[in-house]
Tab-separated table of C-alpha atoms in Angstrom:
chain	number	residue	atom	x	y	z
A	183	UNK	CA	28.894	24.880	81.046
A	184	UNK	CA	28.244	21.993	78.527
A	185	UNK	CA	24.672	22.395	79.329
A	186	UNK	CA	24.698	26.111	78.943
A	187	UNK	CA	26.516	25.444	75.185
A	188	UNK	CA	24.069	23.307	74.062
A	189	UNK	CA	20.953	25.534	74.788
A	190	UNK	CA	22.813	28.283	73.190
A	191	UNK	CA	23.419	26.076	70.306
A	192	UNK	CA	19.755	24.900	69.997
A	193	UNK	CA	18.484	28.783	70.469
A	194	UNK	CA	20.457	29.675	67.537
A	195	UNK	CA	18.705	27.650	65.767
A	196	UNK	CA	21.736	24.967	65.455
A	197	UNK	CA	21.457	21.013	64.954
A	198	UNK	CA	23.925	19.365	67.487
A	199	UNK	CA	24.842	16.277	68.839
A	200	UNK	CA	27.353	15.002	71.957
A	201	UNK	CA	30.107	12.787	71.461
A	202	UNK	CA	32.184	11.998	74.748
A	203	UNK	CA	35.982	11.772	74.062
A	204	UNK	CA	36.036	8.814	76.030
A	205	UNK	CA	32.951	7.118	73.921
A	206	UNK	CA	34.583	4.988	71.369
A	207	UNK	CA	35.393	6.009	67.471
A	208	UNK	CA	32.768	3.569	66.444
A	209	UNK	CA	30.459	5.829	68.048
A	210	UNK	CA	32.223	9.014	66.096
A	211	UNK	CA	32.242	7.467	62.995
A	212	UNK	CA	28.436	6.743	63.078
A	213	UNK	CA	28.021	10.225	64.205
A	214	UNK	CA	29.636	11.382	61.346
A	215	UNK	CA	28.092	8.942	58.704
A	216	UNK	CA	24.437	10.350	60.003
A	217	UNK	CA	24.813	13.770	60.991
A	218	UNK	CA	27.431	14.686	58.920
A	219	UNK	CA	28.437	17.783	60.910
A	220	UNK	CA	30.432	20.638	59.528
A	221	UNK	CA	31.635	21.572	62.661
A	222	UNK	CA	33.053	19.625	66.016
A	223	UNK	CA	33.528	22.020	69.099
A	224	UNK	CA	35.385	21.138	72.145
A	225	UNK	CA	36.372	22.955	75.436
A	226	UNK	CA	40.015	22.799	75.828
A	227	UNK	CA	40.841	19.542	73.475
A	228	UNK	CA	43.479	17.504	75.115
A	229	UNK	CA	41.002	14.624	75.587
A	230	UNK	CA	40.032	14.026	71.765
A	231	UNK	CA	42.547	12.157	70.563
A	232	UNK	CA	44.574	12.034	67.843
A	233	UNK	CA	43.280	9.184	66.484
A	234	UNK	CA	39.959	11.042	66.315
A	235	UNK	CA	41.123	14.308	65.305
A	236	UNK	CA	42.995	13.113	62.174
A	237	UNK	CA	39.041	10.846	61.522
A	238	UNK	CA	37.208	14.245	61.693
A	239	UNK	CA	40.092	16.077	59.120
A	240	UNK	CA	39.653	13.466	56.834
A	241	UNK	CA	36.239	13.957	56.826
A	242	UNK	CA	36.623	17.346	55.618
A	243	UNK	CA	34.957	18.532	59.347
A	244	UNK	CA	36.284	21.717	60.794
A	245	UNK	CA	37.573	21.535	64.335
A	246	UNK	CA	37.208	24.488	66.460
A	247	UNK	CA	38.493	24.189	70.363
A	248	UNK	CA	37.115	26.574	73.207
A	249	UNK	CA	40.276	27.564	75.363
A	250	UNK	CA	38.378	27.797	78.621
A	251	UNK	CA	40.981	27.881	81.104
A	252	UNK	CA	43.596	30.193	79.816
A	253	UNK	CA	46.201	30.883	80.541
A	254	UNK	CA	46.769	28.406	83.422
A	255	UNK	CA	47.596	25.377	81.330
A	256	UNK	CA	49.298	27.555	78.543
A	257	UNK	CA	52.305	24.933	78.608
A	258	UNK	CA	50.001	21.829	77.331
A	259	UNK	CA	47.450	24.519	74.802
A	260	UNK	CA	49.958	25.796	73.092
A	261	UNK	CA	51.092	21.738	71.646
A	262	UNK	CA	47.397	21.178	71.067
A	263	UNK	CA	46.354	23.754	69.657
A	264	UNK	CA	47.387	23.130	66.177
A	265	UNK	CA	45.045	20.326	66.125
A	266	UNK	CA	42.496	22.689	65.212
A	267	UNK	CA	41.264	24.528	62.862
A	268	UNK	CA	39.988	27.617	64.945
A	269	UNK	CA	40.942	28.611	68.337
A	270	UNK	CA	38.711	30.833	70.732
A	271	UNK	CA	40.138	31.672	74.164
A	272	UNK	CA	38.994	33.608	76.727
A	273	UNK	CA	42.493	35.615	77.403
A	274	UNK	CA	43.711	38.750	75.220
A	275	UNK	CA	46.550	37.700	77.299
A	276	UNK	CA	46.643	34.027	75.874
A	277	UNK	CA	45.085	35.405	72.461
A	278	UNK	CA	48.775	37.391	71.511
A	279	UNK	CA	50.688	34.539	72.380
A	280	UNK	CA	48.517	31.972	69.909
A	281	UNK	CA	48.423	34.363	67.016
A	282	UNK	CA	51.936	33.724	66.848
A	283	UNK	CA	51.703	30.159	66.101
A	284	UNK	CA	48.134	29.986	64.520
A	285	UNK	CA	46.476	31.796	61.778
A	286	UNK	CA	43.041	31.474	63.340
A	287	UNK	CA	42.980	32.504	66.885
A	288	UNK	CA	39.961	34.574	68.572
A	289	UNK	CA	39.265	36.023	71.659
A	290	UNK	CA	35.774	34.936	73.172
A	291	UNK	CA	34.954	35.077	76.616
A	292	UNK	CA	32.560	32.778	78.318
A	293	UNK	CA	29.304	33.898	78.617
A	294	UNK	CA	26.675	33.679	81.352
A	295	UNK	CA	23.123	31.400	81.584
A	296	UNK	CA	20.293	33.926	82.277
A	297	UNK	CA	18.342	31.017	83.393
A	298	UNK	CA	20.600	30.060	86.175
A	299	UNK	CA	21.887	33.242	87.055
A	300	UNK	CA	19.017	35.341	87.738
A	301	UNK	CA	17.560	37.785	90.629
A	302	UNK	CA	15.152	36.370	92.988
A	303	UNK	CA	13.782	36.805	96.482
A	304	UNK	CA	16.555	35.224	99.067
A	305	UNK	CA	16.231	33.205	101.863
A	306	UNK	CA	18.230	34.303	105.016
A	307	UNK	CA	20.511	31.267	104.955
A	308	UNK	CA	21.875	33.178	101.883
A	309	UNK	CA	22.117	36.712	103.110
A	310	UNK	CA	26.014	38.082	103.497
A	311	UNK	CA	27.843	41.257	104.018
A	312	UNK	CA	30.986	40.186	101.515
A	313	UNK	CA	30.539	36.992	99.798
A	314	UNK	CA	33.539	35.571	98.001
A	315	UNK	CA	32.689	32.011	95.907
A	316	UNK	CA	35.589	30.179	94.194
A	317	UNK	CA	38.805	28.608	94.876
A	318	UNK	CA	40.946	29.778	97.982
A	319	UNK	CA	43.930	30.596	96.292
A	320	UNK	CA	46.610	32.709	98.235
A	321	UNK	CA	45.742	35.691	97.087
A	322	UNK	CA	42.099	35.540	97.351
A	323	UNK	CA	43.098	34.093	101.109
A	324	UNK	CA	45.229	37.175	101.641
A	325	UNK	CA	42.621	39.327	100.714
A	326	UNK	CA	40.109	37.771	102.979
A	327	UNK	CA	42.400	38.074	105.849
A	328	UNK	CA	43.079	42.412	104.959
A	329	UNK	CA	39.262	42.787	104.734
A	330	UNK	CA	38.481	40.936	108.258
A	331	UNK	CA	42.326	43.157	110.205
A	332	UNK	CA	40.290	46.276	108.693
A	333	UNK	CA	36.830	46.142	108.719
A	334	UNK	CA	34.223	44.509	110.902
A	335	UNK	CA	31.668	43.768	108.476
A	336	UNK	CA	30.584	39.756	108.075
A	337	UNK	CA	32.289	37.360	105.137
A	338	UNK	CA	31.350	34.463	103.542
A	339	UNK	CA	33.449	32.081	101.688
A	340	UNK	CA	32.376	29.752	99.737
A	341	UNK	CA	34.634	26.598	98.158
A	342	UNK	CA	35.980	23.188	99.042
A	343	UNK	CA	39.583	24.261	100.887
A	344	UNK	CA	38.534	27.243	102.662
A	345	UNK	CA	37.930	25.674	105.961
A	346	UNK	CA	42.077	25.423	105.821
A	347	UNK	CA	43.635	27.701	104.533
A	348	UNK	CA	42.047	30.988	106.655
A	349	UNK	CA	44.302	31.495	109.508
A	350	UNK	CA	43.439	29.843	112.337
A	351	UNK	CA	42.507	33.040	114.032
A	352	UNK	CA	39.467	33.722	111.820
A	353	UNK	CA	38.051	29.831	111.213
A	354	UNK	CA	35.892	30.458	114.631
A	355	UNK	CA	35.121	34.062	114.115
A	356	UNK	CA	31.511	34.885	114.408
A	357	UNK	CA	31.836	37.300	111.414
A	358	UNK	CA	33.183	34.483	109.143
A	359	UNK	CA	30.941	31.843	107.914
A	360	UNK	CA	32.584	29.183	105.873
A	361	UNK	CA	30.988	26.695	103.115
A	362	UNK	CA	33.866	24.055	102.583
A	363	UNK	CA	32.129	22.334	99.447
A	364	UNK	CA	31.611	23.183	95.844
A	365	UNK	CA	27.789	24.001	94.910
A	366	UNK	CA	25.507	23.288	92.230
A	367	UNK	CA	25.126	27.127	89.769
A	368	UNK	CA	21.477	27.440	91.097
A	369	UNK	CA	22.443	27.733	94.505
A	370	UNK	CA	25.489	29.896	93.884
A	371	UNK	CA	23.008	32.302	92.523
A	372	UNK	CA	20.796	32.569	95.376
A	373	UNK	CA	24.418	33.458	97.490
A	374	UNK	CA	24.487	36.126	94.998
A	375	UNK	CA	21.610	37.278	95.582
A	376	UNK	CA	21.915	37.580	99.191
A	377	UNK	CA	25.102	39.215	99.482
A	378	UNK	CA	25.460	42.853	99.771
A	379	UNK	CA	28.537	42.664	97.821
A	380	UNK	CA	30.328	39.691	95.790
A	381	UNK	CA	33.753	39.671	95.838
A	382	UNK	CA	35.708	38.603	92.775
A	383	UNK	CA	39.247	38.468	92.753
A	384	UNK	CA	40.889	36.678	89.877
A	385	UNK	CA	43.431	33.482	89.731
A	386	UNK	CA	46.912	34.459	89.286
A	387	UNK	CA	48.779	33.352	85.981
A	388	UNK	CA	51.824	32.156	88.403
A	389	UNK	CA	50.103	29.985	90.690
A	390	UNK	CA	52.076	27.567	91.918
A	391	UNK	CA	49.686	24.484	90.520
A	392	UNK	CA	49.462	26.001	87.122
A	393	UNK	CA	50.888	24.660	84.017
A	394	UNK	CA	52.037	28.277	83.050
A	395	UNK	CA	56.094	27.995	82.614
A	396	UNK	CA	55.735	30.013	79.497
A	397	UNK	CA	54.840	33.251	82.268
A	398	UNK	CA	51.647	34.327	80.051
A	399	UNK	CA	50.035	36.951	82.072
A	400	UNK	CA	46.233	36.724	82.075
A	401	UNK	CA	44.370	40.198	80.930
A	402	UNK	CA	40.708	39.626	81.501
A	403	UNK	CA	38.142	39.250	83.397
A	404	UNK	CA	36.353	35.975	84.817
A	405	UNK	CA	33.604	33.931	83.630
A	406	UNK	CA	31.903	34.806	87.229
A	407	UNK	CA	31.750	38.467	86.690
A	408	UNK	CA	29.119	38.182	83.753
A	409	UNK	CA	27.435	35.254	86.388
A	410	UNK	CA	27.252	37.721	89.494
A	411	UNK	CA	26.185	40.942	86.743
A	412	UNK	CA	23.331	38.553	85.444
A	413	UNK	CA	22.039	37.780	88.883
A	414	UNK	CA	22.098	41.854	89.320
A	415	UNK	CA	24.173	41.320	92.258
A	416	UNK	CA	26.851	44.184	93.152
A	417	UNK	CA	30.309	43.348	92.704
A	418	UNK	CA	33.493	44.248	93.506
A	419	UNK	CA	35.847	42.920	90.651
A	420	UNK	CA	39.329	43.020	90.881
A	421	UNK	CA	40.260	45.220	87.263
A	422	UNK	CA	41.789	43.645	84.586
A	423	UNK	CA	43.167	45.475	81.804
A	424	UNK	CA	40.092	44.490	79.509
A	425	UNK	CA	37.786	45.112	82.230
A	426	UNK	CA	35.855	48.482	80.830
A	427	UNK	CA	36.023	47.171	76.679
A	428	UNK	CA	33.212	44.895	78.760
A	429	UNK	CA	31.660	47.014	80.576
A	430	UNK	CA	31.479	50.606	81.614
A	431	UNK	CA	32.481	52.593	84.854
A	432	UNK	CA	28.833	53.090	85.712
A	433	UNK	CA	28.220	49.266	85.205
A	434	UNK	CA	30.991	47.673	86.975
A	435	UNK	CA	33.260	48.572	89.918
A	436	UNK	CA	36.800	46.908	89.623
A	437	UNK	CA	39.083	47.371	92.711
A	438	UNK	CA	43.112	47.440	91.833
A	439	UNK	CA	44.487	46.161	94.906
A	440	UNK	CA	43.475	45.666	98.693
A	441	UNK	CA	43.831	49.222	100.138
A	442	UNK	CA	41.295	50.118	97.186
A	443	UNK	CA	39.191	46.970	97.719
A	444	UNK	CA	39.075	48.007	101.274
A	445	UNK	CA	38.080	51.507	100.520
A	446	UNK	CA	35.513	50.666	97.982
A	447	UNK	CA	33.594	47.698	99.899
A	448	UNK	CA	33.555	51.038	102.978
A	449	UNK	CA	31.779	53.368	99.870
A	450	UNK	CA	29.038	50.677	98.975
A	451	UNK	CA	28.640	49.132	102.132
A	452	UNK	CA	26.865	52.138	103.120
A	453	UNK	CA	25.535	53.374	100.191
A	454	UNK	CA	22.612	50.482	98.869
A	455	UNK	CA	20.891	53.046	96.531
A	456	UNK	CA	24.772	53.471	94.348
A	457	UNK	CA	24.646	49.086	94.460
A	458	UNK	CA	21.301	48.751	92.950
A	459	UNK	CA	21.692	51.639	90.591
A	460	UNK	CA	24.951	49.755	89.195
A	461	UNK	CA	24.084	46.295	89.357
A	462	UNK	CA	21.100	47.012	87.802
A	463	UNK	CA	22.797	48.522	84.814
A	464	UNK	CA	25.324	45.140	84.915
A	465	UNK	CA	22.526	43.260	84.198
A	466	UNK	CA	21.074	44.967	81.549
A	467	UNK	CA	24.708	44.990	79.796
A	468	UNK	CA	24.995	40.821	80.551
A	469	UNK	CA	21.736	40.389	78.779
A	470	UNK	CA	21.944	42.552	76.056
A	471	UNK	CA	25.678	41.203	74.999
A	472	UNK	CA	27.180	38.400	77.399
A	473	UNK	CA	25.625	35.418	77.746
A	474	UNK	CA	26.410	31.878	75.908
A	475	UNK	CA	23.786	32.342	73.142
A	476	UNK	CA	25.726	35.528	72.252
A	477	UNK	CA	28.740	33.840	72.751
A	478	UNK	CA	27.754	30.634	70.356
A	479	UNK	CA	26.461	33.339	67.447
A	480	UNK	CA	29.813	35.141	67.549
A	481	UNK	CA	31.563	32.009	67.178
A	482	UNK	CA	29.844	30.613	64.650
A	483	UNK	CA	29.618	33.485	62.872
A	484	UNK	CA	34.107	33.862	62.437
A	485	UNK	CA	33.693	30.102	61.264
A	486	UNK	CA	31.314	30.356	58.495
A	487	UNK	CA	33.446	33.832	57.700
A	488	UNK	CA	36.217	31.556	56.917
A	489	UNK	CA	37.653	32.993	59.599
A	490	UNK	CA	41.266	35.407	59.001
């Protein structure tokens, strides 16, 4: 993702340079004495420190923070958060609950990288019926277990913990094939590209290893869906409530629970001229207005604003 930021930045036409929170504030301060940056970005914030944070305010530097994981650690984001002078999250969810305790709070989804997440020919290591990428939590589990009790089509799952949590039952299926490791963004592309339909079922707000207590109820959709849409890969997303301000009904398919999952991955399954017609149109909408370079621009663009 840092990558993806920093060719966005440099295709906008934007002077940068990377400072490490961990790098020492003799290495900030020289930053600053040479550059002599009007802005300093960071994803999420808790590790620039204080120390650093009050440097860059003297300075007379604006501090904007990318909320990239909201709203699972809502509980630590919402003390940090007025550390900065502009905060862009990718919740609406997260986004009402920080305008009530910051003057300058946006809602900006990640975007995608076109030139990771791209079609191209696949190999038939990376072919699939269902393909589901990503954590296994519970209810992504759950779901993988309905699909397999009601339809015999193959499944792959790909993610470190997957290999234990599937019931025992379907570990040594023959129509499950399990990848127990994370994987580099090029090669979940080509996955993407070989599946006849991607999966994508979100992470709950009350999972039980996020730092939620505050109950904030996440309302839109992952960075993956704009990843699998640029790869013009059909997907089956489950819909969040912002789901069609992104896209529309003949560009993305969201499901609304497991019966409906079930009934739509039966529709396309069978139906490979209705997939290509929409995931073709996905792709034109993820190039034309969601990938980082769009996301940078619109970010940059509130700033020099002056924001709200």
């Amino acid at each position: 993702m840092d990558k993806s930021i920093q060719t966005a930045l440099a295709n906008n036409n934007y002077e940068w340079v990377y400072f490490h929170p961990s790098e020492p504030m003799e290495k900030l301060k020289s930053i600053v004495g040479h550059f002599q940056p009007q802005l300093v970005l960071t994803v999420l914030g808790d590790h620039l420190s204080v120390q650093a944070v009050q440097y860059l305010k003297e300075n007379g530097i604006k501090l904007a923070c990318w909320m990239t994981e909201d709203p699972f650690y809502m509980d630590k984001t919402v003390h940090t958060s007025n550390r900065f002078d502009y905060i862009f999250t990718i919740d609406s969810g997260a986004l009402k609950h920080y305008q009530s305790i910051h003057p300058n709070v946006y809602h900006l989804p990640l975007g995608t990288d076109p030139a990771i997440f791209k079609p191209d020919s696949v190999k038939d290591e990376y072919k699939s019926d269902l393909l589901l990428v990503g954590y296994p939590y519970p209810t992504r589990v759950s779901l993988v277990h309905f699909l397999l009790e009601n339809i015999m089509c193959k499944i792959t799952v790909i993610g470190r913990g997957w290999q234990y949590k599937l019931q025992r039952r379907w570990r040594t299926d023959s129509r499950v094939t399990i990848k127990n490791v994370w994987i580099e963004p090029q090669e979940v592309a080509h996955y993407y590209n070989g599946a006849s339909i991607v999966l994508n079922p979100h992470r709950t707000h009350d999972f039980v290893h996020n730092q939620n207590k505050l109950g904030v109820v996440g309302e839109s959709i992952n960075n993956r869906t704009f990843d699998i849409g640029a790869c013009e890969a059909f997907q089956l997303v489950e819909a969040k409530p912002d789901l069609y301000s992104f896209f529309t009904k003949e560009e993305m398919i969201g499901y609304h629970d497991y019966k409906d999952c079930l009934h739509k991955v039966v529709t396309y399954m069978n139906d490979e001229e209705g997939r290509k017609s929409i995931s073709e149109k996905a792709r034109e909408a993820v190039l034309a207005k969601h990938t980082f370079q769009h996301r940078v621009r619109q970010m940059i663009d509130i700033i020099q604003k002056g924001g709200s």
